[in-house]
XYZ file of C-alpha atoms in Angstrom:
597
model
C -47.495 -1.802 -46.614
C -44.615 -4.112 -47.493
C -42.346 -2.542 -44.873
C -44.830 -3.354 -42.052
C -45.057 -6.916 -43.333
C -41.271 -7.242 -43.287
C -41.039 -5.757 -39.783
C -43.440 -8.346 -38.340
C -42.499 -11.288 -40.556
C -46.003 -11.773 -42.012
C -47.166 -11.846 -45.598
C -49.693 -9.253 -46.752
C -52.373 -11.915 -46.921
C -51.672 -13.014 -43.350
C -51.829 -9.494 -41.959
C -55.011 -8.407 -43.761
C -57.953 -9.219 -41.562
C -56.015 -9.004 -38.276
C -56.467 -6.190 -35.790
C -53.616 -4.215 -34.292
C -54.471 -5.869 -30.995
C -53.674 -9.235 -32.561
C -50.041 -8.205 -33.120
C -49.639 -5.991 -30.035
C -47.882 -7.311 -26.906
C -50.433 -8.097 -24.221
C -49.293 -5.470 -21.695
C -49.745 -2.712 -24.350
C -53.218 -3.701 -25.645
C -55.226 -1.711 -23.103
C -53.344 1.542 -23.685
C -53.386 0.966 -27.450
C -57.171 0.460 -27.429
C -57.603 3.632 -25.364
C -55.544 5.591 -27.887
C -57.662 4.199 -30.730
C -60.887 5.296 -29.050
C -59.566 8.811 -28.396
C -58.743 9.251 -32.084
C -61.949 7.643 -33.386
C -64.169 9.595 -31.010
C -62.448 12.865 -31.873
C -60.877 13.452 -28.453
C -57.473 13.749 -30.098
C -56.446 14.504 -33.641
C -53.599 12.008 -33.360
C -51.861 9.927 -30.720
C -48.290 8.659 -30.674
C -47.060 5.914 -28.344
C -44.112 3.542 -28.034
C -45.374 -0.025 -27.877
C -44.154 -3.514 -28.548
C -45.490 -5.576 -31.465
C -45.175 -9.346 -31.525
C -43.547 -10.764 -34.636
C -44.804 -13.930 -36.262
C -41.833 -15.854 -34.806
C -42.868 -14.703 -31.314
C -40.095 -12.214 -30.583
C -40.908 -8.597 -29.835
C -40.207 -5.375 -31.654
C -40.182 -1.884 -30.173
C -42.081 0.575 -32.395
C -43.510 4.074 -32.240
C -47.088 3.994 -33.595
C -48.794 7.268 -34.520
C -52.581 6.871 -34.912
C -54.818 9.316 -36.814
C -58.128 9.352 -38.751
C -58.152 9.466 -42.546
C -61.340 10.539 -44.312
C -62.017 9.618 -47.932
C -63.097 12.661 -49.904
C -65.535 10.775 -52.134
C -67.593 9.584 -49.196
C -68.092 9.541 -45.525
C -65.824 6.551 -44.788
C -63.170 6.978 -42.177
C -60.064 4.901 -41.710
C -57.631 4.597 -38.821
C -54.094 5.043 -40.117
C -51.081 3.875 -38.160
C -47.643 5.124 -39.116
C -45.177 2.701 -37.484
C -41.455 3.356 -36.918
C -39.046 0.634 -35.764
C -37.256 2.139 -32.732
C -35.633 -1.081 -31.470
C -32.082 0.166 -32.019
C -32.790 3.450 -30.256
C -34.489 1.682 -27.351
C -31.524 -0.663 -27.044
C -29.131 2.288 -26.973
C -31.311 4.074 -24.435
C -31.424 0.961 -22.249
C -27.658 0.634 -22.438
C -27.305 4.272 -21.481
C -29.791 3.824 -18.642
C -27.899 0.838 -17.319
C -24.621 2.708 -17.691
C -25.990 5.735 -15.864
C -27.390 3.536 -13.076
C -24.076 1.701 -12.777
C -22.128 4.963 -12.554
C -24.588 6.418 -10.050
C -24.351 3.324 -7.834
C -20.655 2.579 -8.343
C -18.401 2.486 -5.283
C -15.722 4.325 -7.262
C -15.985 8.089 -7.613
C -16.581 9.229 -11.214
C -15.871 12.823 -12.285
C -16.426 14.223 -15.785
C -15.068 17.658 -16.662
C -15.087 19.776 -19.784
C -11.932 20.525 -21.730
C -11.053 23.336 -19.304
C -11.271 21.126 -16.194
C -14.669 22.390 -14.984
C -16.717 19.638 -13.299
C -19.827 18.741 -15.349
C -20.792 15.482 -13.644
C -19.973 13.679 -10.403
C -21.622 10.550 -9.005
C -22.720 10.022 -5.373
C -19.472 8.192 -4.537
C -17.617 11.447 -5.172
C -19.533 13.031 -2.318
C -18.399 10.246 0.032
C -14.808 10.493 -1.172
C -14.379 14.271 -1.089
C -16.872 15.313 1.576
C -18.273 17.852 -0.942
C -21.835 17.845 -2.180
C -22.652 17.404 -5.853
C -24.104 20.909 -5.990
C -20.857 22.436 -4.625
C -18.715 20.469 -7.088
C -20.608 20.935 -10.354
C -19.332 24.009 -12.171
C -16.219 24.211 -10.007
C -12.654 24.121 -11.301
C -11.053 20.841 -10.222
C -7.787 22.695 -9.596
C -9.589 24.541 -6.796
C -11.486 21.477 -5.553
C -8.420 19.255 -5.065
C -6.476 20.961 -2.296
C -3.109 20.074 -0.825
C 0.406 19.979 -2.248
C 0.303 16.244 -3.001
C -3.025 16.482 -4.851
C -1.875 19.507 -6.836
C 1.349 17.757 -7.879
C -0.553 14.638 -8.956
C -3.132 16.782 -10.777
C -0.378 18.447 -12.803
C 0.867 15.033 -13.944
C -2.708 13.953 -14.720
C -3.466 17.120 -16.694
C -0.279 16.901 -18.766
C -1.175 13.319 -19.717
C -4.884 13.647 -20.557
C -4.567 17.006 -22.321
C -2.089 15.352 -24.684
C -4.513 12.492 -25.323
C -3.025 9.876 -22.993
C -4.577 7.951 -20.097
C -3.094 8.629 -16.656
C -3.094 6.206 -13.723
C -1.642 7.035 -10.333
C -2.266 7.696 -6.650
C -3.500 10.932 -5.202
C -3.951 12.118 -1.623
C -7.371 13.737 -1.275
C -7.862 16.226 1.567
C -11.558 15.997 2.406
C -13.700 18.972 3.276
C -13.998 17.677 6.867
C -10.226 17.667 7.335
C -9.643 13.940 6.897
C -7.445 12.559 4.148
C -7.576 9.476 1.968
C -5.365 7.874 -0.656
C -7.081 7.371 -4.007
C -6.072 5.315 -7.010
C -7.105 7.433 -9.995
C -7.466 6.641 -13.705
C -8.168 9.611 -15.971
C -8.807 9.552 -19.737
C -9.688 12.058 -22.480
C -13.090 11.860 -24.241
C -13.196 12.744 -27.947
C -16.068 13.780 -30.186
C -16.821 12.415 -33.652
C -14.196 14.721 -35.146
C -11.514 13.418 -32.790
C -11.343 16.584 -30.702
C -10.988 16.303 -26.912
C -14.201 17.645 -25.394
C -14.231 16.070 -21.932
C -12.112 14.295 -19.371
C -13.343 11.433 -17.207
C -11.645 10.297 -13.985
C -12.427 7.245 -11.850
C -11.075 7.225 -8.276
C -11.026 4.328 -5.822
C -10.279 4.732 -2.119
C -7.329 2.454 -1.289
C -6.593 3.820 2.196
C -7.790 0.610 3.856
C -6.013 -1.545 1.295
C -2.721 0.247 1.939
C -3.201 -0.263 5.685
C -3.709 -4.007 5.113
C -0.645 -4.133 2.872
C 1.371 -2.398 5.580
C 0.176 -4.982 8.118
C 1.209 -7.732 5.721
C 4.667 -6.196 5.345
C 4.948 -5.991 9.121
C 3.941 -9.647 9.403
C 6.525 -10.596 6.778
C 9.201 -8.688 8.677
C 8.270 -10.500 11.875
C 8.367 -13.799 10.001
C 11.837 -12.948 8.730
C 12.950 -12.203 12.285
C 11.475 -15.524 13.355
C 13.544 -17.295 10.714
C 16.609 -15.414 11.911
C 15.867 -16.371 15.511
C 15.540 -20.048 14.630
C 18.953 -19.957 12.984
C 20.907 -18.212 15.715
C 19.126 -18.985 18.975
C 20.659 -22.414 19.561
C 24.298 -21.474 18.987
C 23.954 -18.076 20.639
C 22.373 -19.562 23.748
C 25.156 -22.136 23.982
C 27.762 -19.370 23.853
C 25.921 -17.349 26.478
C 25.547 -20.391 28.719
C 29.306 -20.896 28.768
C 30.042 -17.192 29.324
C 27.485 -16.783 32.095
C 28.278 -20.116 33.731
C 32.042 -19.719 33.917
C 31.649 -16.088 34.998
C 29.409 -17.173 37.849
C 31.882 -19.869 38.909
C 34.809 -17.463 38.786
C 32.988 -14.806 40.808
C 32.174 -17.308 43.534
C 35.921 -17.967 44.014
C 36.781 -14.265 44.432
C 36.327 -11.980 47.451
C 33.667 -9.262 47.282
C 36.193 -6.393 47.074
C 38.294 -7.970 44.314
C 38.848 -5.799 41.210
C 38.723 -8.929 39.083
C 35.319 -9.775 40.537
C 34.101 -6.289 39.646
C 35.343 -6.772 36.089
C 33.590 -10.131 35.896
C 30.419 -8.454 37.114
C 30.524 -6.290 33.981
C 30.935 -9.427 31.870
C 27.894 -10.904 33.594
C 25.898 -7.702 32.978
C 26.803 -7.714 29.264
C 25.825 -11.386 29.039
C 22.432 -10.687 30.550
C 21.895 -7.868 28.051
C 22.702 -10.296 25.243
C 20.282 -12.789 26.770
C 17.562 -10.117 26.799
C 18.236 -9.367 23.131
C 17.783 -13.026 22.218
C 14.581 -13.073 24.257
C 13.274 -10.114 22.249
C 13.943 -11.894 18.958
C 12.379 -15.108 20.227
C 9.328 -13.156 21.361
C 8.909 -11.933 17.781
C 9.218 -15.432 16.351
C 6.749 -16.837 18.924
C 9.373 -19.403 19.906
C 9.290 -18.386 23.533
C 5.966 -18.440 25.309
C 5.087 -15.978 28.035
C 3.792 -17.207 31.378
C 0.697 -15.144 32.156
C 0.197 -14.277 35.829
C -1.785 -11.666 37.777
C 0.749 -8.830 37.966
C 0.624 -5.609 39.937
C 2.178 -3.196 37.516
C 3.154 -0.652 40.152
C 5.746 -2.943 41.761
C 7.402 -3.667 38.396
C 7.403 0.032 37.478
C 9.135 0.923 40.736
C 11.736 -1.798 40.200
C 12.440 -0.611 36.649
C 12.801 2.994 37.772
C 15.413 1.959 40.353
C 17.486 0.363 37.604
C 17.064 3.372 35.317
C 18.142 5.983 37.852
C 21.650 4.567 37.907
C 22.114 4.992 34.156
C 20.274 8.245 33.453
C 22.432 11.400 33.762
C 21.542 14.173 36.263
C 20.610 16.509 33.377
C 17.376 14.519 33.071
C 14.846 14.998 35.859
C 12.730 11.934 36.620
C 9.199 12.370 37.910
C 6.818 9.595 38.849
C 3.174 9.399 39.827
C 2.091 5.841 40.645
C -1.366 4.807 41.805
C -0.743 2.037 44.342
C -4.413 1.035 44.152
C -4.232 0.196 40.456
C -5.764 -3.248 39.834
C -3.511 -6.080 38.562
C -3.264 -7.166 34.918
C -2.862 -10.654 33.467
C 0.622 -10.517 31.991
C 4.149 -11.856 31.875
C 6.134 -9.866 34.477
C 9.154 -9.794 32.162
C 6.988 -8.328 29.417
C 5.766 -5.508 31.677
C 9.364 -4.823 32.673
C 10.342 -4.620 28.985
C 7.526 -2.152 28.299
C 8.674 0.209 31.059
C 12.369 -0.075 30.206
C 11.836 0.432 26.474
C 9.626 3.499 26.916
C 11.914 5.113 29.474
C 15.057 4.294 27.496
C 13.598 5.881 24.360
C 12.592 8.944 26.381
C 16.122 9.184 27.770
C 17.686 8.966 24.290
C 15.396 11.763 23.084
C 16.799 14.080 25.807
C 20.391 12.911 26.219
C 21.876 15.930 24.408
C 20.024 18.784 26.118
C 18.461 17.123 29.135
C 14.844 17.552 30.195
C 12.067 15.885 32.172
C 11.086 12.223 32.036
C 7.657 11.821 33.617
C 6.024 8.446 34.288
C 2.457 8.059 35.466
C 0.496 4.899 36.304
C -3.240 5.152 36.891
C -6.446 3.167 36.606
C -9.035 4.381 34.093
C -12.451 3.351 32.830
C -12.844 2.980 29.054
C -16.376 3.635 27.789
C -18.222 3.311 24.484
C -16.995 6.688 23.200
C -13.342 5.625 23.521
C -14.126 2.270 21.890
C -15.646 4.043 18.869
C -12.380 5.954 18.389
C -10.213 2.873 18.926
C -11.834 -0.442 17.828
C -8.975 -2.425 19.432
C -10.403 -1.560 22.868
C -13.404 -2.989 24.675
C -15.251 -1.208 27.493
C -13.801 -1.916 30.910
C -11.115 -1.056 33.466
C -7.558 -0.467 32.254
C -4.166 0.227 33.741
C -2.826 3.305 31.943
C 0.931 3.787 31.782
C 2.079 7.158 30.409
C 5.693 8.068 29.704
C 6.362 11.657 28.655
C 9.625 13.312 27.658
C 10.553 16.869 26.711
C 12.923 15.782 23.951
C 13.105 16.570 20.245
C 9.773 14.932 19.351
C 8.816 13.252 16.078
C 7.168 14.240 12.811
C 4.237 12.324 11.288
C 6.459 10.274 8.971
C 8.588 9.014 11.869
C 5.546 8.266 14.030
C 4.113 6.107 11.231
C 7.181 3.819 11.364
C 8.273 3.699 15.010
C 6.743 0.261 15.621
C 8.476 -1.323 12.611
C 11.193 -3.900 13.415
C 14.691 -2.510 12.790
C 13.450 1.051 12.208
C 15.379 3.455 14.405
C 16.266 7.132 14.470
C 19.437 6.435 16.422
C 22.907 6.527 14.948
C 24.554 3.306 13.831
C 25.712 1.326 16.844
C 23.321 3.047 19.270
C 20.342 0.703 18.944
C 18.858 -2.319 17.224
C 15.483 -0.806 16.354
C 13.656 -3.621 18.138
C 12.579 -1.802 21.312
C 9.256 -0.252 20.285
C 8.454 -3.122 17.942
C 8.896 -5.525 20.852
C 6.772 -3.266 23.059
C 3.985 -3.178 20.466
C 4.018 -6.966 20.188
C 3.861 -7.438 23.979
C 1.012 -4.937 24.397
C -0.977 -6.505 21.548
C -0.544 -9.991 23.043
C -1.984 -8.641 26.311
C -5.079 -7.293 24.466
C -3.930 -3.758 25.122
C -3.173 -0.755 22.937
C -0.344 1.743 22.685
C -0.791 5.327 21.494
C 1.779 8.018 20.792
C 1.442 11.771 20.558
C 4.405 13.828 19.475
C 5.252 17.124 17.804
C 8.710 18.134 16.545
C 10.418 20.105 19.298
C 7.600 19.436 21.780
C 8.561 16.011 23.125
C 6.597 12.759 23.021
C 3.999 10.965 25.132
C 3.478 7.219 24.932
C 0.310 5.799 26.479
C -0.150 2.069 27.118
C -3.557 0.691 28.127
C -3.708 -2.843 29.569
C -6.967 -4.512 30.688
C -7.184 -4.957 34.456
C -8.244 -8.023 36.404
C -10.627 -7.868 39.363
C -8.909 -8.032 42.754
C -11.076 -10.997 43.707
C -9.223 -14.239 43.317
C -5.787 -12.666 42.938
C -3.433 -14.320 45.343
C -1.136 -12.156 47.409
C 2.443 -12.167 46.273
C 4.741 -14.143 48.532
C 8.337 -15.123 48.385
C 8.858 -18.835 47.726
C 11.234 -20.538 50.175
C 14.782 -20.947 48.863
C 15.380 -24.434 47.458
C 18.213 -26.575 48.681
C 20.342 -26.894 45.576
C 23.015 -29.208 46.934
C 22.928 -32.942 46.273
C 24.986 -36.110 45.823
C 23.220 -37.651 42.791
C 25.115 -39.087 39.838
C 24.376 -37.108 36.668
C 24.880 -38.117 33.011
C 25.117 -34.808 31.143
C 24.969 -34.722 27.326
C 25.664 -31.598 25.225
C 27.431 -31.403 21.874
C 29.113 -28.129 22.961
C 32.158 -29.087 25.043
C 32.355 -25.738 26.929
C 28.727 -26.103 28.030
C 29.329 -29.584 29.343
C 32.488 -28.617 31.216
C 30.924 -25.548 32.810
C 27.841 -27.532 33.875
C 30.025 -30.245 35.397
C 32.074 -27.675 37.322
C 28.946 -25.905 38.570
C 27.187 -29.107 39.672
C 30.256 -30.663 41.241
C 30.646 -27.550 43.407
C 27.187 -28.384 44.751
C 28.153 -31.992 45.551
C 26.927 -33.809 42.440
C 28.924 -36.436 40.538
C 28.839 -35.635 36.811
C 29.857 -37.565 33.670
C 29.868 -35.471 30.465
C 29.494 -36.661 26.866
C 29.229 -34.589 23.690
C 27.472 -37.309 21.692
C 24.062 -38.834 22.301
C 25.254 -42.098 20.740
C 28.225 -42.334 23.124
C 26.073 -41.407 26.129
C 23.584 -44.162 25.275
C 26.384 -46.747 25.058
C 27.760 -45.700 28.461
C 24.311 -45.823 30.026
C 23.467 -49.204 28.485
C 26.650 -50.704 29.954
C 25.677 -49.633 33.484
C 22.060 -48.414 33.750
C 22.101 -48.193 37.539
C 25.180 -45.947 37.601
C 23.179 -42.732 37.103
C 20.384 -41.086 39.054
C 19.378 -38.453 36.489
C 20.014 -37.617 32.809
C 20.481 -34.014 31.566
C 20.517 -33.720 27.773
C 20.523 -31.005 25.145
C 17.831 -31.314 22.465
C 19.597 -30.065 19.306
C 22.525 -32.470 18.786
C 23.885 -34.194 15.685
C 23.192 -37.911 15.083
C 20.700 -38.196 17.966
C 18.395 -35.565 19.439
C 17.674 -35.318 23.132
C 14.103 -36.637 22.799
C 15.309 -39.709 20.881
C 18.044 -40.312 23.472
C 15.416 -40.098 26.224
C 13.215 -42.742 24.590
C 16.116 -45.140 24.112
C 17.333 -44.632 27.691
C 13.842 -45.373 29.010
C 13.739 -48.489 26.882
C 16.690 -49.686 28.982
C 15.585 -48.238 32.330
C 12.102 -46.628 32.453
C 12.404 -45.052 35.920
C 15.423 -42.763 35.345
C 14.357 -39.080 35.170
C 15.408 -37.033 32.103
C 15.847 -33.240 31.999
C 15.701 -31.687 28.506
C 17.521 -28.407 27.761
C 16.623 -26.290 24.725
C 16.503 -22.711 23.481
C 13.212 -23.294 21.653
C 9.810 -23.133 23.345
C 8.393 -25.162 20.454
C 10.453 -28.110 21.655
C 9.001 -27.650 25.123
C 5.446 -27.665 23.770
C 6.039 -30.766 21.650
C 7.419 -32.790 24.542
C 5.355 -31.365 27.414
C 2.672 -34.033 27.099
C 5.130 -36.934 27.078
C 5.713 -37.172 30.813
C 7.083 -40.679 30.481
C 10.008 -39.482 28.351
C 10.811 -35.992 29.696
C 10.307 -35.128 33.350
C 11.533 -31.519 33.275
C 12.462 -28.766 30.817
C 15.117 -26.062 31.185
C 15.284 -23.102 28.785
C 18.695 -22.011 27.533
C 20.889 -20.182 28.262
C 21.226 -21.798 31.685
C 23.449 -21.516 34.716
C 24.393 -24.095 37.347
C 21.618 -23.036 39.727
C 18.976 -23.693 37.015
C 20.245 -27.245 36.530
C 20.422 -27.877 40.263
C 16.817 -26.713 40.759
C 15.671 -28.968 37.922
C 17.506 -31.959 39.421
C 15.974 -31.387 42.836
C 12.554 -31.101 41.180
C 12.761 -34.516 39.489
C 14.589 -36.530 42.172
C 13.162 -34.843 45.276
C 14.797 -33.064 48.227
C 18.348 -33.995 49.112
C-alpha cells in the first residue's frame, strides 16, 4: 500500500516485483525466510518478528512484520500478507532506556528510587558497596529504618522536607554501614512526577566523598604549614639576631661571675629562657623546611634516658614516672635533636594531661617486627624492624573530635598562654620525615597512649659513639666581622677578644669592603652575616676574594636555604654557621678554616 511505499521511500512501481528479502537488512534475511516457510508450509498460522528494512536511500528502519496466509475465496490461490508497523520511535526509546539502565547499574554513584512513602523500590549495585546492605535486604524497606545514626536521620529529615514539597535537596550525609564502618556521602535527591504532575517517586544519587575530604584536609594542613613557613621566613632573621645578643652577652657575663653568685643564677635562667626561644624558632623552621636535619645512626635509648633526666626535674611528685627501655633496640637513621623533640613533646603533653589530679606517666621503648598484616592496616608502613616508642598517661583523655585535630599546627586544648599548639604537629612532621608513623589511642577519662614507630638500621656498619676531643678555641688571628646588627657585632667582638683574637667590627658590607681593600693583608679571616642591606654576605665574599683570593670567609645565617645555595661554592665561602650563635661557635669555625692555633 501507499504507506509501505512512503516508509521505504519507493514508488509503487519500484516496489512491485521485489521480494521482501530485497528490502530486508542482510542480518535479518535468514530468519525472515524461515518465518515465511513456516507460514507457507502451515507450521504456523502467523508469525510476528521485529526486523530492519532498508530504505531506498540506504538507511534502516525498525519494523514489526506480521506474516500470514490469505486465501482467495474464488479459487485456490494463496497469498502471503505482511502487515508492517514502523516501531523505530519505540525502539529508540527502548534503546535509550536500556542505555540508561546500564549506566545506572554500572554507575559509581549509588542510586536509590523510593515510592512516595519512602519505601525503596530500586537500588543499583553501587548502593550495596556504599551501605554494606544487599539489594534484596534494601528493596521494600523504609529508608528511615535503613539510614541509621543521628547524623543520617537529621540529614534525612532535611531531605524529606525538601523533596516532599517538590524541591531538590543537595547535602552531605554520614552513612553508618552495616559492617560498622562509616562514610561521608554527597547526596542529591529529587521528586519524580507523573503525567498529572503528582509526586510518585523520589530518586537520590549519593557519591562517597570520604577520600576527597581526607585529601582536602591534607591540602589544608599543607597550606597551614606553608603559612608557617612564610611566617618563619619573616621572623627568623631578626629573632635569631636578638637571641644571639641575649645568649652571647649572658654567656660573657656568667663567665665573669663566681659559681655561687646569685646574679649568675639569675643569668642562668635568662640563658634557659633563651634556649627555649631558640627551640621554638627551630620548630617553626622545621615546618618551613628552612632548616635541614643531619641524619645519623642514633641509638634511641640513650636520647630517651637523657630526656627523662631533664623531665624529672620539672614534673611534680604527684605524677609517677615509669620507664621500660630495651637497651638492645637497634639504632635508627635520624636527627638526634628530632628524637629528643619527639620524647619531650610526648612526655610534656602527658604531663599536662595529668597536672591537676596526678597519675602515671609510662614510657616504653622496644624493638618490634612489622609484618604484612600490619602493613595492610597501615599503608604508611613497610615490613621490617622498627623501634617502638610508647608514652601512656592516665589523664583526662580525648574524644574523637579532638583526636582528629591534635596534629594540626596551632590546635591546642590548653588555656591561652599555656602552649603554642606546635608540639604534636612538629612531632608528626619529624616522624613522617623519618619514614615512621605515629598512632594515638585515647578515651575520655581513660588517658591516652601515643605510639611512634621508626624504622631501624642494622647494627652492621654503625660506628660506636665516641666523644670528639675538645677543640682549642683560643687564637691570635685578626678578624673582620660584619653584621648589620650592632649588638651582635659587639657581643661577638667581646667573646672573641676574650679568646685572644683581634676583631674589627663593621655594620655595613660596603664599609667593610673599603676597609679591606685599603689593607688586604691586615686580616686573617672574614666573618659576615648574609642578610644585610646594600650588600649581602655572599656578594661581599666574592668582592673580597677579587682583591685577595686566599682569605677564608665564614658566612652566618638563620636560613638553611642560604647554606644549600652557597655550599658548592667553596672558593667563596669556606664555612657556614647557623644563627643564633655564641662566641664558642665562631671560635670553632675560625679554627676550622685557619687551622690549629
